[in-house]
Each structure stands twice: as C-alpha cells, then as structure tokens.
Short mmCIF file of C-alpha atoms and ligand atoms in Angstrom, two decimals:
data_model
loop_
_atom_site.label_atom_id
_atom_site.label_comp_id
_atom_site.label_asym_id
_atom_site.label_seq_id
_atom_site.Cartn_x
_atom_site.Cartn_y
_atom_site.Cartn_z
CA UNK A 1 -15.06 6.42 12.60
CA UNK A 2 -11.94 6.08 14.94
CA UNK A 3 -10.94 9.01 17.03
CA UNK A 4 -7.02 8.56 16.93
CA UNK A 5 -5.12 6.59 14.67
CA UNK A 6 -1.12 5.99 14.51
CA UNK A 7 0.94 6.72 11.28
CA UNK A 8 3.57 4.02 11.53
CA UNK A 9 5.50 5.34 8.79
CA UNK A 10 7.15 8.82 8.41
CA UNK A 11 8.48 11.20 4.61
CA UNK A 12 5.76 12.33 2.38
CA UNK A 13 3.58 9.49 2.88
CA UNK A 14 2.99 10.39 6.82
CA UNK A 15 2.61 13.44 6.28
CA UNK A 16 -0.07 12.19 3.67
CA UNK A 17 -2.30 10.31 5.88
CA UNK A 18 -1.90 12.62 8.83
CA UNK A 19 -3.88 15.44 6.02
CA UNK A 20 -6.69 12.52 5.73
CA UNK A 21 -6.81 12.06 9.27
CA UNK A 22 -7.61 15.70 9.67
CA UNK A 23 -10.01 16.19 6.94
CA UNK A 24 -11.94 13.13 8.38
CA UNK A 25 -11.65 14.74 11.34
CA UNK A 26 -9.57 12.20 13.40
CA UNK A 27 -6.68 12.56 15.82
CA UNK A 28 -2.96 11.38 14.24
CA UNK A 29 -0.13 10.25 16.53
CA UNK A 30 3.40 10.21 14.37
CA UNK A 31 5.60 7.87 15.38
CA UNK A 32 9.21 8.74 14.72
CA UNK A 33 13.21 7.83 14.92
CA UNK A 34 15.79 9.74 16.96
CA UNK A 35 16.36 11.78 13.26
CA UNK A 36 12.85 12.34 12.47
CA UNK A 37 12.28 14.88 15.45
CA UNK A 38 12.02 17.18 13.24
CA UNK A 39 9.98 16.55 9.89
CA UNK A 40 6.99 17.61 9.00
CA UNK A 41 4.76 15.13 9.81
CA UNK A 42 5.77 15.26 13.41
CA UNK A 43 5.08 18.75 13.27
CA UNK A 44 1.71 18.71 11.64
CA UNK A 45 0.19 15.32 13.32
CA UNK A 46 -1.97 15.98 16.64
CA UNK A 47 0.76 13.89 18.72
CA UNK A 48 4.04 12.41 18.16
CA UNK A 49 6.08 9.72 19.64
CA UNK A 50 9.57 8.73 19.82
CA UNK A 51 9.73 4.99 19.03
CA UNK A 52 13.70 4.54 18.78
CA UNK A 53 17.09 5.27 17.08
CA UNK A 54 17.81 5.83 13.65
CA UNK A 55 18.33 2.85 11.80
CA UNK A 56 14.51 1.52 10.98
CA UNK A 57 15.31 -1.86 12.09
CA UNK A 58 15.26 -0.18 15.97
CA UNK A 59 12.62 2.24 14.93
CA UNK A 60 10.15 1.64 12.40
CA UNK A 61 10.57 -2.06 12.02
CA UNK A 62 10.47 -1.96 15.95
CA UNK A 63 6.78 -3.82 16.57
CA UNK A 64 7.07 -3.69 20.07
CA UNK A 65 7.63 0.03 19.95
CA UNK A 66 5.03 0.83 17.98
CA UNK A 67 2.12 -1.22 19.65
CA UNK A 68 3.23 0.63 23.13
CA UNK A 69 2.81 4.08 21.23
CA UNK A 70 -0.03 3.01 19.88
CA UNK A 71 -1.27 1.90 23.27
CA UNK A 72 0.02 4.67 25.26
CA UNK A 73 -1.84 7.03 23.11
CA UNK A 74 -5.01 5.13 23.34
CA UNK A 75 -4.97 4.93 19.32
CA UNK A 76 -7.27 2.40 17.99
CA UNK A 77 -6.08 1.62 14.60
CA UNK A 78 -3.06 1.83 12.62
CA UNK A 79 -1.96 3.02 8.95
CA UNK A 80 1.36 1.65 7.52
CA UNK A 81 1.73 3.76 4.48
CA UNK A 82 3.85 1.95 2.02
CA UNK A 83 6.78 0.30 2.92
CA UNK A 84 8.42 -1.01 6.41
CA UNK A 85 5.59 -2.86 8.05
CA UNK A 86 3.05 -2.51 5.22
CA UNK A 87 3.41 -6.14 4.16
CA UNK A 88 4.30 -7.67 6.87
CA UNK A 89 1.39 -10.46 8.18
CA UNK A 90 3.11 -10.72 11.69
CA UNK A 91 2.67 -6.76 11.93
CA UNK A 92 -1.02 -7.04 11.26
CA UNK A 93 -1.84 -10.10 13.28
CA UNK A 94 -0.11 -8.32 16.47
CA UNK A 95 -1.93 -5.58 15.76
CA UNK A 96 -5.24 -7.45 16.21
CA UNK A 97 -3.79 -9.25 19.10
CA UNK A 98 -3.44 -5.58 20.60
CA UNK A 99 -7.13 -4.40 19.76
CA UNK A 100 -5.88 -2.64 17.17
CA UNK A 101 -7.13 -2.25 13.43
CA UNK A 102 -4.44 -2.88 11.08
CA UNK A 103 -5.22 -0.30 8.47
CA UNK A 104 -4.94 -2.74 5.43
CA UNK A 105 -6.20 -6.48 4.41
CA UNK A 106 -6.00 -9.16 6.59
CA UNK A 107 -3.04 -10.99 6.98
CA UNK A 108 -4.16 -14.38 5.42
CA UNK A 109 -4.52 -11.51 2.62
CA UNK A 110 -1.19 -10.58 2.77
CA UNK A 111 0.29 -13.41 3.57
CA UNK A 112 -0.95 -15.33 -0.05
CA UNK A 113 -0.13 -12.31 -2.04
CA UNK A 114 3.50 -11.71 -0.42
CA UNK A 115 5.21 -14.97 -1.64
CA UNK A 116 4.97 -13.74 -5.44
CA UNK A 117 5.37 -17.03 -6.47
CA UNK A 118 2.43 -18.34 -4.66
CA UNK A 119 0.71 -15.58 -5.49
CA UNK A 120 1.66 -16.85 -9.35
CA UNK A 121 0.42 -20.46 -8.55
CA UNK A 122 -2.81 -19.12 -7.05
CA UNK A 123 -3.70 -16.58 -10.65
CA UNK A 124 -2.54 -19.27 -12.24
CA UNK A 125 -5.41 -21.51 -10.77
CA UNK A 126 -8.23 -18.99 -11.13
CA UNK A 127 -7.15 -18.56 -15.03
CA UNK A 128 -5.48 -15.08 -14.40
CA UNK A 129 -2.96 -15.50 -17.28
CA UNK A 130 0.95 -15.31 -16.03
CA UNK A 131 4.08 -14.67 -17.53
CA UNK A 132 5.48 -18.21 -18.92
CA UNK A 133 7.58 -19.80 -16.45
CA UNK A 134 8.42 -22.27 -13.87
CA UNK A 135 6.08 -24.63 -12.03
CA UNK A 136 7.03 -23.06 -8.47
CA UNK A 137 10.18 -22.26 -6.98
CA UNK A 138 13.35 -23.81 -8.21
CA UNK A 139 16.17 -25.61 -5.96
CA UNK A 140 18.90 -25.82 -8.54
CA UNK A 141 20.23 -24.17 -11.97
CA UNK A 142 19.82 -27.39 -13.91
CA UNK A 143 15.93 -27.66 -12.68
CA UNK A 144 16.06 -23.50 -14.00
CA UNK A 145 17.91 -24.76 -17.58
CA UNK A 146 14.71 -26.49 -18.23
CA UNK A 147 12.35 -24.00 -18.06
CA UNK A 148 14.62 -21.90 -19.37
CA UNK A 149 14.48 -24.28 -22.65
CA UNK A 150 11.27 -24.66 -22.43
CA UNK A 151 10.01 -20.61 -22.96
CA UNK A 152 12.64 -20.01 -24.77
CA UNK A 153 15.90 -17.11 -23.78
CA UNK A 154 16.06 -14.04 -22.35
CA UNK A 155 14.66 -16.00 -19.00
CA UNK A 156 14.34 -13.62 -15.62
CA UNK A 157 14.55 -15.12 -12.01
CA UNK A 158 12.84 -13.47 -9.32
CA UNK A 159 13.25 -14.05 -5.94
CA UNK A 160 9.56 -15.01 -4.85
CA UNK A 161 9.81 -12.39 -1.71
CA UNK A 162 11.20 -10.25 -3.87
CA UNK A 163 10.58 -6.33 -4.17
CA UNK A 164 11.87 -3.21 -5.03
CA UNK A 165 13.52 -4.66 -7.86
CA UNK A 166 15.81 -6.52 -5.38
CA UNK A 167 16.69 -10.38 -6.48
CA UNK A 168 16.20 -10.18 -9.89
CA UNK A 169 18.41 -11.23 -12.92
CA UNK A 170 18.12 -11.45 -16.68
CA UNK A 171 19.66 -14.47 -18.40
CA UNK A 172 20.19 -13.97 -22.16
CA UNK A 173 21.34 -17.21 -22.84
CA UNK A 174 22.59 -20.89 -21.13
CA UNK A 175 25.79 -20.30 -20.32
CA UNK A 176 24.94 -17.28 -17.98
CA UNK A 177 22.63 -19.36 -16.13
CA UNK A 178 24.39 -20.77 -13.29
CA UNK A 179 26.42 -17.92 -12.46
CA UNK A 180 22.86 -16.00 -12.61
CA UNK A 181 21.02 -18.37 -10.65
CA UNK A 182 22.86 -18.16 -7.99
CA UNK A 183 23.32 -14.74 -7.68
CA UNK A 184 19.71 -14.31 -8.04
CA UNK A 185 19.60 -16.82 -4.78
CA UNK A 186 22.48 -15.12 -2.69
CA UNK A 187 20.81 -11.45 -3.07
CA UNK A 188 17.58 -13.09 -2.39
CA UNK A 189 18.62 -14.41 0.70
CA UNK A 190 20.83 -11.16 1.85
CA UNK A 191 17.74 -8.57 1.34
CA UNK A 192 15.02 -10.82 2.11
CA UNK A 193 16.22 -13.66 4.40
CA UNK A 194 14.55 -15.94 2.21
CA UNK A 195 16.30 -17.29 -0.77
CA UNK A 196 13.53 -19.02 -2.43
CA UNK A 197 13.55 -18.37 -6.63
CA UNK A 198 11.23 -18.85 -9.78
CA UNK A 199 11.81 -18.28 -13.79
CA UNK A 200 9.60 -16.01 -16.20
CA UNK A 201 10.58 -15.56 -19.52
CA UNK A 202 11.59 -12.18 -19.83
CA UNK A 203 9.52 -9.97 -22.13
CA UNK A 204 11.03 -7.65 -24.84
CA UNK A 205 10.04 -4.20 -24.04
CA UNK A 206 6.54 -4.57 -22.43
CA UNK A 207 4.75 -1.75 -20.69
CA UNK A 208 4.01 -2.12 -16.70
CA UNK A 209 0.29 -1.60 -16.22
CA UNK A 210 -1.22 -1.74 -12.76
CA UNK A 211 -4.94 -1.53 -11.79
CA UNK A 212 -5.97 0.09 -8.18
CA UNK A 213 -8.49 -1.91 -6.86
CA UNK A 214 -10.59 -1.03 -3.36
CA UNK A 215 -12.73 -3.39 -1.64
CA UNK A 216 -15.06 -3.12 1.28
CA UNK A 217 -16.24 -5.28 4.17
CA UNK A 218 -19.67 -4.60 2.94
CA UNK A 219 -19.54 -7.04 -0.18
CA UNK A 220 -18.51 -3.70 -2.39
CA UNK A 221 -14.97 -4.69 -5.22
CA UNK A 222 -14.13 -1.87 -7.30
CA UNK A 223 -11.15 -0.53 -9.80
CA UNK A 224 -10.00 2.29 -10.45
CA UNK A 225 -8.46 2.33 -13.98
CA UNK A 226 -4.85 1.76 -14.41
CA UNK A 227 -1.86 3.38 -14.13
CA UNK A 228 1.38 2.84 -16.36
CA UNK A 229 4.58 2.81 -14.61
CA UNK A 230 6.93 1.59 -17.47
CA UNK A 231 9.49 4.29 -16.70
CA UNK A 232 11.62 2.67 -14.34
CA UNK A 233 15.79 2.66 -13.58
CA UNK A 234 16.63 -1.12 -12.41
CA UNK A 235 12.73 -1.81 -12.08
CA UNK A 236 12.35 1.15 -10.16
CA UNK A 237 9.34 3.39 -11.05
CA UNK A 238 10.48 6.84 -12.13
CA UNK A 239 7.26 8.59 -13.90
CA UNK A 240 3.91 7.24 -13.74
CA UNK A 241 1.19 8.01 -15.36
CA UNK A 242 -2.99 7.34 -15.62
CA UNK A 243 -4.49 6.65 -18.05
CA UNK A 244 -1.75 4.79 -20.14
CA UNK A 245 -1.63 5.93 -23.95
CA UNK A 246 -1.56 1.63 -24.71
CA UNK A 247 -5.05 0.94 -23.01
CA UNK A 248 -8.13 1.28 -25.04
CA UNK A 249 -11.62 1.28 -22.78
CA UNK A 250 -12.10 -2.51 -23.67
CA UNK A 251 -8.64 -3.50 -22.66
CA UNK A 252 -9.08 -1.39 -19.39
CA UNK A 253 -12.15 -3.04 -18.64
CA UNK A 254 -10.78 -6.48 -19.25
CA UNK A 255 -7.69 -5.76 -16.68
CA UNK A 256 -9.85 -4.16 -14.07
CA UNK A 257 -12.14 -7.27 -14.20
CA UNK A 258 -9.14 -9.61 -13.86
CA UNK A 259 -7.69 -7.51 -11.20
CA UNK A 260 -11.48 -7.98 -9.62
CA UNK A 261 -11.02 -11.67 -10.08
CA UNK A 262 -7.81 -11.72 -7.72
CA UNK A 263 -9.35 -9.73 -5.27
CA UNK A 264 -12.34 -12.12 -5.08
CA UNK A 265 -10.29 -14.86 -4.64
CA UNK A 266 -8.27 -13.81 -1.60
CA UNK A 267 -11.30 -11.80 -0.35
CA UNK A 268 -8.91 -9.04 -0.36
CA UNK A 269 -10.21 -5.78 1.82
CA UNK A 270 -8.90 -2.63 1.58
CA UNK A 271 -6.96 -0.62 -1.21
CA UNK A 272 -4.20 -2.55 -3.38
CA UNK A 273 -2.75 -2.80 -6.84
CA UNK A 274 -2.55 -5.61 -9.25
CA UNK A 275 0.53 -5.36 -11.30
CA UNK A 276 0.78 -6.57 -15.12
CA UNK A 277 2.79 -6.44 -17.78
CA UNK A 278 1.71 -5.58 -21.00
CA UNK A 279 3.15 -7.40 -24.35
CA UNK A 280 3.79 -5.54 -27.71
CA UNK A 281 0.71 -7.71 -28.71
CA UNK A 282 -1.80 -6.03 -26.56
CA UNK A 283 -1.57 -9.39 -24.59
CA UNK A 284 -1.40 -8.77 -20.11
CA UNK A 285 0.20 -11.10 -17.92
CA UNK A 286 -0.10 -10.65 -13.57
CA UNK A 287 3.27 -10.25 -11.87
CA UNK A 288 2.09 -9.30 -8.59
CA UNK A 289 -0.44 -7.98 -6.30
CA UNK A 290 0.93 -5.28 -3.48
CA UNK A 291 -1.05 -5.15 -0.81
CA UNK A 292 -1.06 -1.48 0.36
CA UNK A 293 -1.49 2.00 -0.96
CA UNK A 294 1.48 2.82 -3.64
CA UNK A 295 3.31 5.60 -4.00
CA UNK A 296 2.07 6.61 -7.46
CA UNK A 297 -1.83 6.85 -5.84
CA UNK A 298 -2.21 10.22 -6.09
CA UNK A 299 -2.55 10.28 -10.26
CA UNK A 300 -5.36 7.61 -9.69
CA UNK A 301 -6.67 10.29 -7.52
CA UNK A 302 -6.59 12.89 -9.99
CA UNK A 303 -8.40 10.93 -12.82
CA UNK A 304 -11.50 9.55 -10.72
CA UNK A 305 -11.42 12.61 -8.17
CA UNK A 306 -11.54 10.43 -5.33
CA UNK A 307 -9.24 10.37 -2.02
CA UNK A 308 -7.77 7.03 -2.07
CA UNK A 309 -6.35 7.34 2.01
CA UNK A 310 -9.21 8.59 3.49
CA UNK A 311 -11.61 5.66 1.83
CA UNK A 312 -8.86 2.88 3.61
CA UNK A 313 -9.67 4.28 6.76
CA UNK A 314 -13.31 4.48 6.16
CA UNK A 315 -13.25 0.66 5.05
CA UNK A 316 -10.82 0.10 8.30
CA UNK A 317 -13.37 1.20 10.21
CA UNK A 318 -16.33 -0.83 9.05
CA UNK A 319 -17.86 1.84 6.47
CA UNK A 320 -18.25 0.77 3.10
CA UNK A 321 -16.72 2.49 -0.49
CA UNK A 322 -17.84 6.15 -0.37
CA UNK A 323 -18.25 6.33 -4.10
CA UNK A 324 -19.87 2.65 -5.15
CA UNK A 325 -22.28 4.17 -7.15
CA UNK A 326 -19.71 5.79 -9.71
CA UNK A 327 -18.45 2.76 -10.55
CA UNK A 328 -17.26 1.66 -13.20
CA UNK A 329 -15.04 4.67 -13.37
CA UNK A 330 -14.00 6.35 -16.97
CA UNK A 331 -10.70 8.64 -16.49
CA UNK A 332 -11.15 11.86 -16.39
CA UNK A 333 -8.44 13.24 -17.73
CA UNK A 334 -4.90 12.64 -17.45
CA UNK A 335 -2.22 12.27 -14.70
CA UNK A 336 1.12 12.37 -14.39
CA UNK A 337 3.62 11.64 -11.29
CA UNK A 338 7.72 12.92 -11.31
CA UNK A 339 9.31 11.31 -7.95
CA UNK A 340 11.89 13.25 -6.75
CA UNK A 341 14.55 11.46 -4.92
CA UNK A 342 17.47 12.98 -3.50
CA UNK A 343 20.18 11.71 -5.67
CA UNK A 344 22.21 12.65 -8.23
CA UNK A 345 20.96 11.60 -12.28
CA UNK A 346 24.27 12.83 -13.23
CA UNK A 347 25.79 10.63 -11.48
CA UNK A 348 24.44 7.40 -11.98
CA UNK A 349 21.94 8.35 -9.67
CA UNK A 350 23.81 8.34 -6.27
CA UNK A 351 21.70 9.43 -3.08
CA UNK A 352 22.42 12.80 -2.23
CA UNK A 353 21.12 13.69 1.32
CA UNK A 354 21.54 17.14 3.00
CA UNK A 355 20.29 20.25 3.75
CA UNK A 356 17.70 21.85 1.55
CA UNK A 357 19.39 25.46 1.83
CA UNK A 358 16.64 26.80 -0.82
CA UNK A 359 13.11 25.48 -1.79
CA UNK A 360 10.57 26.95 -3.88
CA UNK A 361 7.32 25.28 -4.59
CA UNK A 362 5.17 25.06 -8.25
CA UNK A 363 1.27 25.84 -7.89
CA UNK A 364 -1.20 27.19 -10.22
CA UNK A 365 -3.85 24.69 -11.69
CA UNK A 366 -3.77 21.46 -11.96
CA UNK A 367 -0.63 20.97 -9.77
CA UNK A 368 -0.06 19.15 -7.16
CA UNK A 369 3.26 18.58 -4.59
CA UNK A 370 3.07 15.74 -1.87
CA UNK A 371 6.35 16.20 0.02
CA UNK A 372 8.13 16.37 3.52
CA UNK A 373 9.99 18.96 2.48
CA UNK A 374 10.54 22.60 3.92
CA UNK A 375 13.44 24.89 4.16
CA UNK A 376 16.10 24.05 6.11
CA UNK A 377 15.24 20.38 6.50
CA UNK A 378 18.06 18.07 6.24
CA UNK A 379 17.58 14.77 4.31
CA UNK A 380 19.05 11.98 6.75
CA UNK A 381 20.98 9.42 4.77
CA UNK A 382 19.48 6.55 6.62
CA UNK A 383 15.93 5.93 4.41
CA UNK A 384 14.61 5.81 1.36
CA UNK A 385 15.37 8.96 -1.16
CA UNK A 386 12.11 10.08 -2.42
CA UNK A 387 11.63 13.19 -1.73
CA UNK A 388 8.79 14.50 -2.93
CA UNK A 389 6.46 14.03 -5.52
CA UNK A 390 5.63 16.10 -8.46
CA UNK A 391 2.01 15.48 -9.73
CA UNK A 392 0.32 17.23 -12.71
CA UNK A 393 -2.99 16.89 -14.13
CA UNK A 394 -4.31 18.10 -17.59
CA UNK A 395 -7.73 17.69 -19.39
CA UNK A 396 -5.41 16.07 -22.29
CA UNK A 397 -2.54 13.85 -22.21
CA UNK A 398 -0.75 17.08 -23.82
CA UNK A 399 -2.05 19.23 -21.26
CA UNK A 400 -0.32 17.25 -18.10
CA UNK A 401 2.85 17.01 -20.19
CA UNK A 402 2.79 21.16 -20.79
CA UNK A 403 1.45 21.61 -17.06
CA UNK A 404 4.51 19.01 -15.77
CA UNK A 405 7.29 21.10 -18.20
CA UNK A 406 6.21 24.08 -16.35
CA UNK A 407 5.95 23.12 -12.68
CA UNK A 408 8.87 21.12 -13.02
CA UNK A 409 10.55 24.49 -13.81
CA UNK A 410 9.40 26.33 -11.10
CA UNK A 411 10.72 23.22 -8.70
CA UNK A 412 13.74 24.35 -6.86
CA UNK A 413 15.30 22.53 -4.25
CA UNK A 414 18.81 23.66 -3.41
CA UNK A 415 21.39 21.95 -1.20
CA UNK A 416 20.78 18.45 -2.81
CA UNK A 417 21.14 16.81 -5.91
CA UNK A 418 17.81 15.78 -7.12
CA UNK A 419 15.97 13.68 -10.48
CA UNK A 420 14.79 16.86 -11.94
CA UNK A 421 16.79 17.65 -14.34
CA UNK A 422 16.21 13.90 -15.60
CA UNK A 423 12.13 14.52 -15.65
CA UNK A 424 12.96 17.89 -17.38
CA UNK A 425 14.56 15.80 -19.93
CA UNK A 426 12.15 12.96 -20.12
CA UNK A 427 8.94 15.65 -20.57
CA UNK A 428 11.03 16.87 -23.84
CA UNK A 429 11.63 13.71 -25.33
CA UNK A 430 10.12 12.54 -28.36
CA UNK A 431 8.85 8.87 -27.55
CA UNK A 432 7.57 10.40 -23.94
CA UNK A 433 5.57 12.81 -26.15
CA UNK A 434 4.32 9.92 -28.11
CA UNK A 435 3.45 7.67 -25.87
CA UNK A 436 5.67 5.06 -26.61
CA UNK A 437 7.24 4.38 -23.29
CA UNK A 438 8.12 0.79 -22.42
CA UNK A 439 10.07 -1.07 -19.58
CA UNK A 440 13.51 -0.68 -21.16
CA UNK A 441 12.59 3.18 -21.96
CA UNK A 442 15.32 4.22 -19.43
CA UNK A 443 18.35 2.19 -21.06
CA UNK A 444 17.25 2.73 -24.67
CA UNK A 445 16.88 6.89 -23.86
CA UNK A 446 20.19 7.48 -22.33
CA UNK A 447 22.01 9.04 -24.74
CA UNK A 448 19.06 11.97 -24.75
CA UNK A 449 18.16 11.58 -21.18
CA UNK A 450 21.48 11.22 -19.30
P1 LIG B 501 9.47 -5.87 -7.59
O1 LIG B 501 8.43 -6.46 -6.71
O2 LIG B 501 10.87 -6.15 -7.16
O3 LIG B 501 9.23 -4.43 -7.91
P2 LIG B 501 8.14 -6.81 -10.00
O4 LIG B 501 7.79 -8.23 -10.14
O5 LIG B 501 7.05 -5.84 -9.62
O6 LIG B 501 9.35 -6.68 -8.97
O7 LIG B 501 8.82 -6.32 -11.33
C1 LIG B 501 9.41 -5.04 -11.42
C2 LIG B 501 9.71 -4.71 -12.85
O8 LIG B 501 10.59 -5.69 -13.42
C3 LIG B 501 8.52 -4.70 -13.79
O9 LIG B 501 7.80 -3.49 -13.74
C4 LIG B 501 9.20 -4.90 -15.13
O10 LIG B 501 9.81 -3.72 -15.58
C5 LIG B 501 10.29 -5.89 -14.79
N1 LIG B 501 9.84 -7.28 -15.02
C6 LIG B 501 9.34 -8.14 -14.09
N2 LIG B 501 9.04 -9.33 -14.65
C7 LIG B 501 9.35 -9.25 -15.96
C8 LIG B 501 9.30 -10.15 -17.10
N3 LIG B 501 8.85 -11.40 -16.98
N4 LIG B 501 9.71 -9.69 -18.30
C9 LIG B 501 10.18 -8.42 -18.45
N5 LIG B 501 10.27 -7.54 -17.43
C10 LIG B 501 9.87 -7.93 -16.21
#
C-alpha cells in the first residue's frame, strides 16, 4: 500500500477519498485553489497544498502544479475523483512520467473510451449492441440527413467528446436539421475544443441504466449490479437509484456480462461505469463507458456493502479485488441518491452560491450524507453546484423511499437555495412510487414537481 497519496480534486468527493485514505491508513495531501483554503477536505486531509487561483483552469486543471505538490510532498500516487483531470490521458501519462500512479486505468484506457464515438465503433465491433446511428463522425448536415432517414426521426447528435450533457441536440424532424447540426458542432467545439459529431436515433422515453464494473491487475473483472439514473434535468442526473425497478436478475446479468465484455476488450483496470439505455422493450443499447468513479457510487455501495474508493487504491497499488469471491453480487436491498446542488428549482434551477448561515444534518439508520458542507461555509460561485449528497438505504424499495421522505425533512441548509424541495416532491409522486421513471420523467412531471 502507498504511504501518501494526493487528492487532485476538492467538494464532497475529496473529502471522500481523503476518509478512504485514512481508514486504509494512508497519508492524504489536498490540493486546493486560492478559495478552497478553507473547506473541509483541506481541513480533514493530513496535508494540504495551495496549487493556484480560483478559476480551475489555473488550479485544478493546472498539471504542472499538481505534479510539483505531488512531488514536494513525496506522494506516490494520485486520485482524480470525478471530474477535472479524471479523463484526461495526458494527465495520467505525466503522471507516470513523474513516478507517479495515476489512480485510474491507463491512458490507452482512457483514451479509446473518451472519444464516445470511437468508443461506439469499438462496442460496435465486439457485438455490444448500440443505439442506431451513424457510421462515425459526420462532416456535414446533408451526410447527417441520411442517417437521419435511414433510423427514422426524432434523431440526436452528440458531440463525440461530449459530456455532461454538453453538445447535444434533438432533431424531431428534417427541416430542423441544419440549424441543429450546427449548433450541435459550434457548442461542441466551444466546451470541448473539439467539434467532432455523430447521430443516434433518439429513443422515446428509455430508462438510463449503468453497470459499475471493477477490474484488477491480477486477471480479476467484476460488476456490481446497476444503477438507474433516468431522473435527469437536460441529461443531468438528479436521483439515482440501485437496483432499478425495470431490471429483472436475468436482464442484470446479461448487462453486467456485456459491461464485462467492454472491459475485456480495452483491458480496462480500475473502477468505471458502462452506461446504457434501456428501451420500453426491455431491449439495452451502450452509450458510453466513463472511466472513473461516479458520483452516484455510494448507492452501489450500499447494495453490495463494499467501499468502492478504497478498492481503486488497493488495485492502484498492485493488490487485487478485496471481495472476488462474492461475486456475482445479488443487491441487497435498495438505494437511493438525492444530489443537492446549490441552486434554485424554483427558479429554473439557477446556481445559488453563498453562505450556509444554518445546517442541520439527517442520521438515524440507513442514512447516509457525503458532503463538504459545515456551518458557515460559503459556496464559491466558481465550480460545480453539488453540494452534497443525500443517500438512503432500505431493505425494500418502499423502505428507501420512506427513509429518503424523512431525512430529506430533517435536511436543512439555510443561506442557499437548494434541490430539496424538488426531491421532496419527486419522493411523493405517484410514478416515482411506482417505479415508472424514464429519461423524459423530469419534463413530463413538471406540472407536479415544479
Ligand atoms: P453525457 O456524456 O453528456 O452525459 P450521455 O451520452 O451519457 O451524455 O447521455 C446523457 C443522457 O442523454 C442519457 O442518460 C439520456 O437521458 C440521453 N440520451 C443520450 N443518448 C440518447 C438517445 N440515443 N436517445 C434518447 N436519449 C438519449
């Protein structure tokens, strides 16, 4: 096991490896940003460094700055957490050229998976099934027109770097798709510097089913159920959930084997998640593979009782999977994760940072609050807006819902808008209750849940 590792990331999920660093009994070293001298990971990590001004692109985008913390400190390895320099193949490869473990795959790894449309091509090959589409990336909106034809309207383009449901745009019919296209292509380019696109057909109402998967260095592939994710604003994941209500044993099994196959064929190490989207006919088609931990890990956690940062660092460090021998795993029983992101639901959901001027935490069984939160922090306007996250677990499906009700009622965060009065509303609606949640849940729910 290493003896110090650097958290290259900083919110709840620093804050959540620098816990697994101390339960494996490992030194942390925070980095952090002229406006992070102050947040809880900083003060609960071993060491902390200052790597640069606020704005991430001069502080945790800043490679340079991180690999002379990293040095300085005499860390060996390195954990990304999700987002920033998590899937970024230049990151890990200077890492390496530093003598330092990247705490993820490799970057051939994450370099095939990034390009999504590669990543497409390369399922595609191994007989993962894919959404209907193009052949590759598309140059111009007459190339798109025939694809577009060809599967048939509403058509989607993605932007093949695309993320964070940036680059994306449905077309419901021809004459949109020029206009479309090129939009598609212009946001592309602005939020990814790459302005490469390719065509699904877009699917009416499907769920968004993800497996975890965790692979060793020791020969050792795993997965860990699924999770469903199909509550999302603008492809944003709002509630998540493990198991889903739409995936029988045999269908779970299926996924997590074709998750298996992607990791096999990539010779993918480390912890990731292979995204799908699930038809109204029980039919599952791969959209992507991200190449880190997620966000909504910590439900996966709850159903298989396993710690799902502290086994990347064990497989970082040349140990292999912990818990091989309960594999395959059956859920036991059932998650649920609330994000709560400083911003407003009332108001079309516009970031609200600040001070938290009064915060009072939900415990009792089953309950569980990963956040960077305390009082009198003050949420900087300058990252991302989740805040913290709420996650319930319950022996039933009904059980998590009751258990999430309640702790989402003794939340209180004061000085900020937040998204729980939308969860309150969302664990009292009728098609939440009975399962029925799909991609478009959000749009088709406003009139109860906005
Ligand atoms: P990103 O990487 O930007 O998050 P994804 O490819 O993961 O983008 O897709 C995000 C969400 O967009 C999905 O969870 C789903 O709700 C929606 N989506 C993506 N592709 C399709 C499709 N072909 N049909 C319908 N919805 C889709």
């Amino acid at each position: 096991m290493f003896d110090k590792v650097l958290v290259a990331n900083r919110g709840e999920v620093a804050v959540r490896v620098v816990r697994a660093l101390r339960e494996l009994g490992v030194c942390s070293v925070v980095v952090y940003s002229d406006i992070d001298k102050n947040t809880l990971a900083v003060q609960l990590a071993d060491e902390s460094v200052c790597i640069g001004p606020t704005p991430s692109a001069q502080s945790y985008l800043n490679i340079p700055a991180i690999i002379g913390a990293a040095s300085s400190r005499k860390a060996q390895a390195i954990h990304p957490g999700y987002g920033f320099l998590a899937e970024n193949a230049t990151f890990a490869r200077i890492c390496a050229d530093n003598g330092l473990v990247f705490i993820g795959p490799s970057p051939e790894a994450i370099e095939m998976m990034g390009d999504k449309n590669v990543a497409r091509e390369t399922m595609m090959r191994i007989g993962v099934p894919t959404v209907p589409g193009s052949d590759g990336s598309l140059e111009t909106p007459e190339e798109a027109a025939v694809f577009a034809e060809k599967v048939g309207y509403p058509v989607l383009i993605k932007a093949s770097a695309g993320g964070g449901g940036k680059g994306m745009r449905i077309v419901e019919s021809p004459d949109q798709l020029e206009s479309l296209f090129n939009a598609a292509k212009a946001e592309a380019q602005a939020a990814f510097g790459n302005d490469e696109v390719y065509l699904e057909k877009y699917l009416l109402r499907p769920r968004h089913i993800e497996i975890q998967v965790l692979a060793d260095t020791h020969g050792n592939a795993l997965h860990l159920c699924e999770r469903d994710c199909s509550i999302q604003r603008r492809h944003q994941k709002l509630v998540e959930e493990a198991p889903s209500p739409a995936v029988s044993p045999e269908l779970r099994a299926r996924m997590g084997e074709t998750a298996l196959m992607a990791v096999r064929e990539v010779g993918y190490v480390g912890a990731g998640t292979v995204e799908f989207l699930l038809d109204t006919n029980g039919s599952f088609y791969f959209m992507e593979m991200n190449t880190r931990i997620q966000v909504e890990h910590p439900i996966t956690e709850l159903i298989t009782g396993t710690d799902l940062i502290k086994e990347q660092i064990r497989i970082a460090a040349g140990e292999p999977i912990s818990f091989v021998d309960r594999a395959p795993f059956e859920p036991n029983g059932h998650a649920i994760e609330f994000r709560i992101n400083a911003e407003d639901p009332a108001n079309n959901f516009w970031p609200s940072p600040g001070a938290v001027t009064a915060l009072s935490v939900p415990g009792g069984p089953g309950v569980r609050l990963d956040t960077h939160l305390y009082y009198g922090y003050t949420v900087p306007p300058s990252y991302d807006s989740l805040v913290a996250k709420l996650v319930v677990w319950g022996t039933t499906r009904e059980e998590a819902i009751a258990r999430g009700r309640r702790a989402l009622d003794e939340l209180k965060i004061e000085g900020i808008k937040t998204t729980i009065p939308f969860h309150k509303k969302v664990v009292d609606e009728q098609d939440f209750n009975a399962g029925l949640a799909h991609t478009d849940y959000i749009p088709t729910h406003e009139q109860v849940l906005l």
